[in-house]
Amino acid sequence: MLILKPADIRPSEITSEANYLNRRQFIKAGAMAGGAALSAPASSAIVPAERGAKLDGIGASRFSTDEPANSFEDITTYNNYYEFGTGKGDPAKNAQGFRTRPWTIAVDGHAEKTGPIDFDDFVKPFDLEERIYRMRCVEAWSMVIPWVGISLADVVKHFRPTSKAKYVAFETLLDPVQMPGQRRRVLDWPYREGLTIAEATHPLSILAVGLYGEVLPNQNGAPVRLVVPWKYGFKGIKGIVRMSFVESMPRTSWNMAAPHEYGFYANVNPEVDHPRWSQARERRIGAGVFSSKQPTRMFNGYAEQVAHLYTGLDLRKHY
Ligand code: MTE
């Protein structure tokens, strides 16, 4: 019997959302039919170096939204990645020659396992999963993105942080030769971000290595970037080369640049306006003539899963 695996369909061939949704229904149907061959991920993740290469052994996730995904085109041509320029179209143009191999991630701080680790070895112990998440940018636009990633909770546990580790800090590559945006001090480079340990070990947090079933395009943060769907997009640090287990709250790029506008937590919150604009509504990118604004939801619609992380915290003060 010929079984067409989702893995046999090259995602970049997919031009319409409708096709993609069919593929998703197929994955779901396979998973529901107990299709272990479809949904059981490979126990060791392999992420090819080649741009556009297909990722194999992707499991489906119960955390995916059913909302229609944005097109590959929307997701890969409307980007924020200041290392490659500040215009939305700059990263797609300027990141094409960016080298994502060899790629080393330094793991340091309060953990039992630390040291520099080659990216391909870094991802190996984990399962690849597709996570279709709503993403909300602080600039009041949103997209739905079919990420492929590994659970950040699994990654954190793997390195066995000690009780002193209260936060996880991340850093992007510093390489002004390859990253023309770093030749200007638009931000204090390298780009930095951080999460509390509770946020980093929440099942929704992932490190993305792909989208639409293939290797993450450079402009979206290849080879590995953070995705935390209940926070504004700027928390999703791209091109990660350092992961540190630290005791005190780490400094983060946007908070350092404009502390009154960007806090450490950066939870999507329609009730707390950005000092220069409202966060009550958002524009879904690619929605065409029907792109009227829609209401923004608390924690980007993930309140049921994450609100407990912030009990007792004044969300107006800790924005
Ligand atoms: N990571 C780095 N290293 N540099 C950046 O400029 N921009 C952030 C975030 N990660 C940024 C970054 C912002 S502001 C957003 S909205 C998201 O990346 C955008 O991710 P996307 O382009 O994949 O949609």
CSV table of C-alpha atoms and ligand atoms in Angstrom, one decimal:
chain,number,residue,atom,x,y,z
A,1,MET,CA,0.0,0.0,0.0
A,2,LEU,CA,1.3,3.4,-0.9
A,3,ILE,CA,1.2,5.7,2.1
A,4,LEU,CA,1.7,9.3,1.4
A,5,LYS,CA,3.4,10.7,4.4
A,6,PRO,CA,3.2,14.4,5.1
A,7,ALA,CA,7.0,14.3,5.1
A,8,ASP,CA,6.8,13.5,1.3
A,9,ILE,CA,5.1,16.7,0.5
A,10,ARG,CA,7.6,19.5,0.0
A,11,PRO,CA,6.2,22.4,2.0
A,12,SER,CA,7.7,25.1,-0.2
A,13,GLU,CA,5.6,23.7,-3.0
A,14,ILE,CA,2.6,24.7,-1.1
A,15,THR,CA,1.3,27.9,-2.4
A,16,SER,CA,-2.0,28.3,-0.8
A,17,GLU,CA,-3.3,28.2,2.7
A,18,ALA,CA,-6.0,25.8,1.6
A,19,ASN,CA,-3.4,23.2,0.5
A,20,TYR,CA,-1.6,23.6,3.7
A,21,LEU,CA,-4.7,23.1,5.8
A,22,ASN,CA,-5.4,19.9,3.8
A,23,ARG,CA,-2.0,18.7,4.8
A,24,ARG,CA,-2.7,19.5,8.4
A,25,GLN,CA,-6.0,17.7,8.3
A,26,PHE,CA,-4.0,14.8,6.9
A,27,ILE,CA,-1.6,14.9,9.8
A,28,LYS,CA,-4.4,15.1,12.3
A,29,ALA,CA,-6.3,12.3,10.7
A,30,GLY,CA,-3.2,10.1,10.8
A,31,ALA,CA,-2.6,11.0,14.4
A,32,MET,CA,-6.2,10.2,15.3
A,33,ALA,CA,-6.1,6.9,13.5
A,34,GLY,CA,-3.2,5.9,15.7
A,35,GLY,CA,-0.9,6.5,12.9
A,36,ALA,CA,2.3,6.1,14.8
A,37,ALA,CA,4.3,6.3,11.6
A,38,LEU,CA,2.9,9.8,11.0
A,39,SER,CA,3.0,11.3,14.4
A,40,ALA,CA,5.8,9.6,16.3
A,41,PRO,CA,8.7,11.9,15.9
A,42,ALA,CA,12.2,10.6,15.4
A,43,SER,CA,13.8,10.4,18.8
A,44,SER,CA,16.7,12.3,17.6
A,45,ALA,CA,16.1,15.6,15.7
A,46,ILE,CA,18.1,16.2,12.5
A,47,VAL,CA,18.1,19.7,11.1
A,48,PRO,CA,19.8,19.8,7.7
A,49,ALA,CA,22.0,22.8,7.0
A,50,GLU,CA,20.7,23.4,3.5
A,51,ARG,CA,18.2,26.2,3.0
A,52,GLY,CA,14.7,25.0,2.2
A,53,ALA,CA,15.5,21.4,3.1
A,54,LYS,CA,12.6,19.4,4.3
A,55,LEU,CA,12.5,18.3,8.0
A,56,ASP,CA,11.7,14.7,8.7
A,57,GLY,CA,9.9,13.0,11.6
A,58,ILE,CA,7.8,16.0,12.6
A,59,GLY,CA,5.1,15.1,15.3
A,60,ALA,CA,1.8,17.0,15.5
A,61,SER,CA,1.1,19.0,18.6
A,62,ARG,CA,-2.0,19.4,20.7
A,63,PHE,CA,-1.1,23.0,21.2
A,64,SER,CA,-1.6,24.1,17.6
A,65,THR,CA,-4.3,26.6,16.7
A,66,ASP,CA,-6.8,25.8,14.0
A,67,GLU,CA,-6.8,29.3,12.7
A,68,PRO,CA,-5.6,29.6,9.1
A,69,ALA,CA,-1.8,30.0,8.8
A,70,ASN,CA,-0.3,32.9,7.1
A,71,SER,CA,1.4,32.2,3.7
A,72,PHE,CA,5.1,31.2,3.5
A,73,GLU,CA,5.5,34.5,1.6
A,74,ASP,CA,4.0,36.6,4.4
A,75,ILE,CA,6.0,34.9,7.1
A,76,THR,CA,9.3,35.2,5.3
A,77,THR,CA,9.1,38.7,3.7
A,78,TYR,CA,7.7,40.8,6.6
A,79,ASN,CA,10.3,40.4,9.3
A,80,ASN,CA,12.0,42.2,12.2
A,81,TYR,CA,15.7,41.2,12.5
A,82,TYR,CA,17.6,44.4,13.1
A,83,GLU,CA,21.0,42.7,12.5
A,84,PHE,CA,20.0,42.7,8.8
A,85,GLY,CA,18.3,46.1,8.7
A,86,THR,CA,15.4,47.9,10.2
A,87,GLY,CA,13.0,47.7,7.3
A,88,LYS,CA,10.5,44.8,7.2
A,89,GLY,CA,11.8,43.6,3.8
A,90,ASP,CA,15.5,44.0,4.8
A,91,PRO,CA,16.1,40.6,6.5
A,92,ALA,CA,14.7,38.7,3.5
A,93,LYS,CA,17.1,40.6,1.2
A,94,ASN,CA,20.2,40.8,3.5
A,95,ALA,CA,20.2,37.5,5.3
A,96,GLN,CA,20.4,35.2,2.2
A,97,GLY,CA,24.2,34.6,2.4
A,98,PHE,CA,24.2,34.2,6.2
A,99,ARG,CA,26.1,31.1,7.3
A,100,THR,CA,24.3,28.8,9.7
A,101,ARG,CA,27.0,26.1,9.9
A,102,PRO,CA,29.2,25.5,11.7
A,103,TRP,CA,27.1,26.9,14.5
A,104,THR,CA,28.0,26.6,18.2
A,105,ILE,CA,25.8,27.3,21.2
A,106,ALA,CA,27.5,28.2,24.5
A,107,VAL,CA,25.5,26.8,27.4
A,108,ASP,CA,26.7,28.3,30.7
A,109,GLY,CA,25.8,29.4,34.2
A,110,HIS,CA,24.0,27.4,36.9
A,111,ALA,CA,23.6,24.0,35.3
A,112,GLU,CA,25.2,20.6,35.7
A,113,LYS,CA,25.8,20.3,32.0
A,114,THR,CA,27.5,23.3,30.4
A,115,GLY,CA,30.0,24.0,27.6
A,116,PRO,CA,30.0,24.9,23.9
A,117,ILE,CA,27.9,22.5,21.9
A,118,ASP,CA,27.6,22.1,18.2
A,119,PHE,CA,24.1,23.0,16.9
A,120,ASP,CA,23.5,19.6,15.3
A,121,ASP,CA,24.4,17.8,18.6
A,122,PHE,CA,22.4,20.4,20.6
A,123,VAL,CA,19.1,19.5,18.8
A,124,LYS,CA,19.8,15.7,18.6
A,125,PRO,CA,18.2,14.5,21.9
A,126,PHE,CA,14.9,16.2,21.2
A,127,ASP,CA,11.7,15.6,19.2
A,128,LEU,CA,10.6,17.8,16.3
A,129,GLU,CA,7.1,19.0,16.6
A,130,GLU,CA,4.9,21.3,14.5
A,131,ARG,CA,3.4,24.1,16.5
A,132,ILE,CA,1.0,26.4,14.8
A,133,TYR,CA,0.9,29.5,16.9
A,134,ARG,CA,-0.7,32.9,16.8
A,135,MET,CA,2.1,35.4,17.0
A,136,ARG,CA,1.5,39.0,18.2
A,137,CYS,CA,4.0,41.7,17.5
A,138,VAL,CA,4.3,44.7,19.8
A,139,GLU,CA,3.7,46.9,16.7
A,140,ALA,CA,0.0,45.7,16.8
A,141,TRP,CA,0.1,43.2,14.0
A,142,SER,CA,-0.2,39.4,14.1
A,143,MET,CA,0.4,36.3,12.1
A,144,VAL,CA,-0.3,32.5,12.4
A,145,ILE,CA,2.9,30.6,11.9
A,146,PRO,CA,3.4,26.8,11.5
A,147,TRP,CA,6.7,26.5,13.4
A,148,VAL,CA,8.7,23.3,13.7
A,149,GLY,CA,10.5,23.2,17.0
A,150,ILE,CA,11.8,21.4,20.0
A,151,SER,CA,10.3,21.8,23.5
A,152,LEU,CA,12.3,24.4,25.4
A,153,ALA,CA,11.3,22.6,28.7
A,154,ASP,CA,13.0,19.5,27.4
A,155,VAL,CA,16.1,21.5,26.5
A,156,VAL,CA,16.3,23.2,29.9
A,157,LYS,CA,15.8,19.8,31.7
A,158,HIS,CA,18.5,18.2,29.6
A,159,PHE,CA,21.1,20.7,30.8
A,160,ARG,CA,20.0,20.1,34.5
A,161,PRO,CA,19.9,23.7,35.9
A,162,THR,CA,20.7,23.9,39.6
A,163,SER,CA,18.4,25.6,42.2
A,164,LYS,CA,20.3,28.8,41.7
A,165,ALA,CA,19.0,29.1,38.1
A,166,LYS,CA,16.1,31.5,38.2
A,167,TYR,CA,16.2,32.7,34.6
A,168,VAL,CA,17.4,31.6,31.2
A,169,ALA,CA,19.2,34.3,29.2
A,170,PHE,CA,19.8,34.1,25.4
A,171,GLU,CA,22.1,35.9,23.0
A,172,THR,CA,22.2,36.3,19.3
A,173,LEU,CA,25.4,35.9,17.2
A,174,LEU,CA,27.6,39.0,17.2
A,175,ASP,CA,29.2,39.2,13.7
A,176,PRO,CA,29.1,42.6,12.0
A,177,VAL,CA,30.8,41.2,8.9
A,178,GLN,CA,27.8,38.9,8.2
A,179,MET,CA,25.2,41.1,9.9
A,180,PRO,CA,25.3,44.6,8.4
A,181,GLY,CA,22.8,46.0,10.8
A,182,GLN,CA,25.3,45.4,13.7
A,183,ARG,CA,27.6,48.0,12.1
A,184,ARG,CA,25.2,50.7,13.4
A,185,ARG,CA,24.3,51.0,17.0
A,186,VAL,CA,20.6,50.8,16.5
A,187,LEU,CA,20.7,48.4,19.5
A,188,ASP,CA,23.4,47.5,22.0
A,189,TRP,CA,24.6,44.3,20.3
A,190,PRO,CA,24.4,41.4,20.6
A,191,TYR,CA,20.6,41.1,20.8
A,192,ARG,CA,19.6,39.7,24.2
A,193,GLU,CA,16.5,38.1,25.7
A,194,GLY,CA,15.4,36.2,28.8
A,195,LEU,CA,12.7,34.2,30.4
A,196,THR,CA,12.0,33.0,34.0
A,197,ILE,CA,12.7,29.3,34.5
A,198,ALA,CA,8.9,28.8,34.9
A,199,GLU,CA,8.3,30.5,31.5
A,200,ALA,CA,11.1,28.6,29.8
A,201,THR,CA,9.8,25.2,31.1
A,202,HIS,CA,6.2,26.0,30.2
A,203,PRO,CA,5.1,23.4,27.6
A,204,LEU,CA,4.2,26.2,25.1
A,205,SER,CA,7.7,27.5,24.8
A,206,ILE,CA,9.8,26.2,22.0
A,207,LEU,CA,13.1,26.7,20.2
A,208,ALA,CA,12.1,26.8,16.5
A,209,VAL,CA,14.3,25.3,13.9
A,210,GLY,CA,11.8,25.3,11.0
A,211,LEU,CA,8.6,26.5,9.6
A,212,TYR,CA,6.2,25.1,7.0
A,213,GLY,CA,8.0,21.7,7.5
A,214,GLU,CA,11.3,23.0,6.3
A,215,VAL,CA,14.5,24.4,7.7
A,216,LEU,CA,14.0,27.9,9.2
A,217,PRO,CA,14.7,30.6,6.6
A,218,ASN,CA,17.6,32.9,7.7
A,219,GLN,CA,15.4,35.9,8.0
A,220,ASN,CA,13.3,34.0,10.6
A,221,GLY,CA,16.2,33.2,12.8
A,222,ALA,CA,18.1,30.2,11.4
A,223,PRO,CA,19.4,27.9,12.7
A,224,VAL,CA,17.5,28.3,16.0
A,225,ARG,CA,15.3,31.0,17.6
A,226,LEU,CA,13.0,31.3,20.5
A,227,VAL,CA,9.1,31.2,20.2
A,228,VAL,CA,7.0,32.1,23.2
A,229,PRO,CA,3.4,32.6,21.8
A,230,TRP,CA,1.9,34.5,24.7
A,231,LYS,CA,4.5,37.2,24.6
A,232,TYR,CA,5.1,40.1,22.1
A,233,GLY,CA,7.2,38.9,19.2
A,234,PHE,CA,10.4,40.7,20.3
A,235,LYS,CA,10.9,38.1,22.9
A,236,GLY,CA,11.5,35.6,20.1
A,237,ILE,CA,15.3,36.0,19.8
A,238,LYS,CA,16.8,34.8,16.6
A,239,GLY,CA,20.1,33.2,15.7
A,240,ILE,CA,20.8,32.0,19.2
A,241,VAL,CA,24.5,31.3,20.2
A,242,ARG,CA,24.3,31.5,24.0
A,243,MET,CA,22.0,30.1,26.6
A,244,SER,CA,22.8,31.0,30.2
A,245,PHE,CA,21.2,29.8,33.4
A,246,VAL,CA,21.4,32.8,35.7
A,247,GLU,CA,20.3,33.9,39.2
A,248,SER,CA,19.1,37.5,38.5
A,249,MET,CA,16.8,38.9,35.9
A,250,PRO,CA,18.9,39.3,32.7
A,251,ARG,CA,19.1,42.5,30.7
A,252,THR,CA,17.1,42.3,27.5
A,253,SER,CA,17.7,44.4,24.3
A,254,TRP,CA,14.5,46.3,24.0
A,255,ASN,CA,14.3,47.0,27.7
A,256,MET,CA,17.9,48.4,27.6
A,257,ALA,CA,17.0,50.5,24.5
A,258,ALA,CA,13.7,51.9,25.8
A,259,PRO,CA,12.9,50.8,29.4
A,260,HIS,CA,9.6,52.8,29.6
A,261,GLU,CA,8.3,51.1,26.5
A,262,TYR,CA,9.5,47.5,26.8
A,263,GLY,CA,9.5,45.5,30.1
A,264,PHE,CA,11.1,42.2,30.8
A,265,TYR,CA,7.8,40.2,30.8
A,266,ALA,CA,6.4,41.6,27.6
A,267,ASN,CA,3.2,39.5,28.0
A,268,VAL,CA,0.6,40.3,25.3
A,269,ASN,CA,-1.9,42.5,27.2
A,270,PRO,CA,-4.7,44.5,25.5
A,271,GLU,CA,-5.2,46.4,28.7
A,272,VAL,CA,-1.7,47.9,28.9
A,273,ASP,CA,-1.0,50.3,26.1
A,274,HIS,CA,2.4,50.8,24.6
A,275,PRO,CA,3.2,54.5,25.6
A,276,ARG,CA,2.9,55.5,21.9
A,277,TRP,CA,0.0,53.3,20.8
A,278,SER,CA,-2.9,51.1,21.9
A,279,GLN,CA,-2.5,47.3,22.3
A,280,ALA,CA,-6.3,46.8,22.3
A,281,ARG,CA,-6.5,45.6,18.7
A,282,GLU,CA,-4.3,44.0,16.1
A,283,ARG,CA,-4.1,43.7,12.3
A,284,ARG,CA,-3.7,40.2,10.9
A,285,ILE,CA,-1.0,40.4,8.2
A,286,GLY,CA,-2.1,39.2,4.8
A,287,ALA,CA,-5.8,39.4,5.6
A,288,GLY,CA,-6.2,41.6,2.4
A,289,VAL,CA,-9.2,43.7,2.0
A,290,PHE,CA,-10.8,42.1,5.1
A,291,SER,CA,-7.8,43.2,7.2
A,292,SER,CA,-9.9,45.2,9.6
A,293,LYS,CA,-8.4,45.1,13.0
A,294,GLN,CA,-9.4,42.4,15.5
A,295,PRO,CA,-9.4,42.5,19.3
A,296,THR,CA,-6.1,41.4,20.9
A,297,ARG,CA,-6.6,38.7,23.5
A,298,MET,CA,-5.0,38.6,26.9
A,299,PHE,CA,-1.8,36.6,26.7
A,300,ASN,CA,-2.5,36.4,23.0
A,301,GLY,CA,-5.3,33.9,23.6
A,302,TYR,CA,-3.1,31.6,25.7
A,303,ALA,CA,-4.4,32.8,29.1
A,304,GLU,CA,-5.9,29.5,30.1
A,305,GLN,CA,-2.5,27.9,29.8
A,306,VAL,CA,-0.2,30.6,31.1
A,307,ALA,CA,-2.1,33.1,33.4
A,308,HIS,CA,-1.1,31.1,36.5
A,309,LEU,CA,2.5,31.9,35.9
A,310,TYR,CA,1.8,35.5,36.9
A,311,THR,CA,-0.6,35.3,39.9
A,312,GLY,CA,0.2,38.1,42.3
A,313,LEU,CA,2.2,40.0,39.7
A,314,ASP,CA,0.9,43.5,38.9
A,315,LEU,CA,0.8,43.3,35.1
A,316,ARG,CA,0.6,47.1,34.7
A,317,LYS,CA,3.9,47.5,36.6
A,318,HIS,CA,5.5,44.3,35.2
A,319,TYR,CA,4.7,44.9,31.5
B,1,MTE,N1,16.0,38.6,17.2
B,1,MTE,C1,17.1,39.3,16.8
B,1,MTE,N2,18.3,38.7,17.0
B,1,MTE,N3,17.1,40.5,16.3
B,1,MTE,C2,15.9,41.2,16.1
B,1,MTE,O1,15.9,42.3,15.7
B,1,MTE,N4,13.4,41.1,16.4
B,1,MTE,C3,12.4,40.6,17.2
B,1,MTE,C4,12.3,39.1,17.2
B,1,MTE,N5,13.6,38.5,17.3
B,1,MTE,C5,14.7,40.5,16.5
B,1,MTE,C6,14.8,39.2,17.0
B,1,MTE,C7,11.1,41.1,16.9
B,1,MTE,S1,10.8,42.8,17.2
B,1,MTE,C8,10.1,40.4,16.3
B,1,MTE,S2,8.5,41.0,16.1
B,1,MTE,C9,10.3,39.0,15.9
B,1,MTE,O2,11.7,38.6,16.0
B,1,MTE,C10,9.9,38.8,14.5
B,1,MTE,O3,10.0,37.4,14.1
B,1,MTE,P1,9.7,37.0,12.6
B,1,MTE,O4,10.4,38.0,11.7
B,1,MTE,O5,10.2,35.6,12.4
B,1,MTE,O6,8.2,37.1,12.4
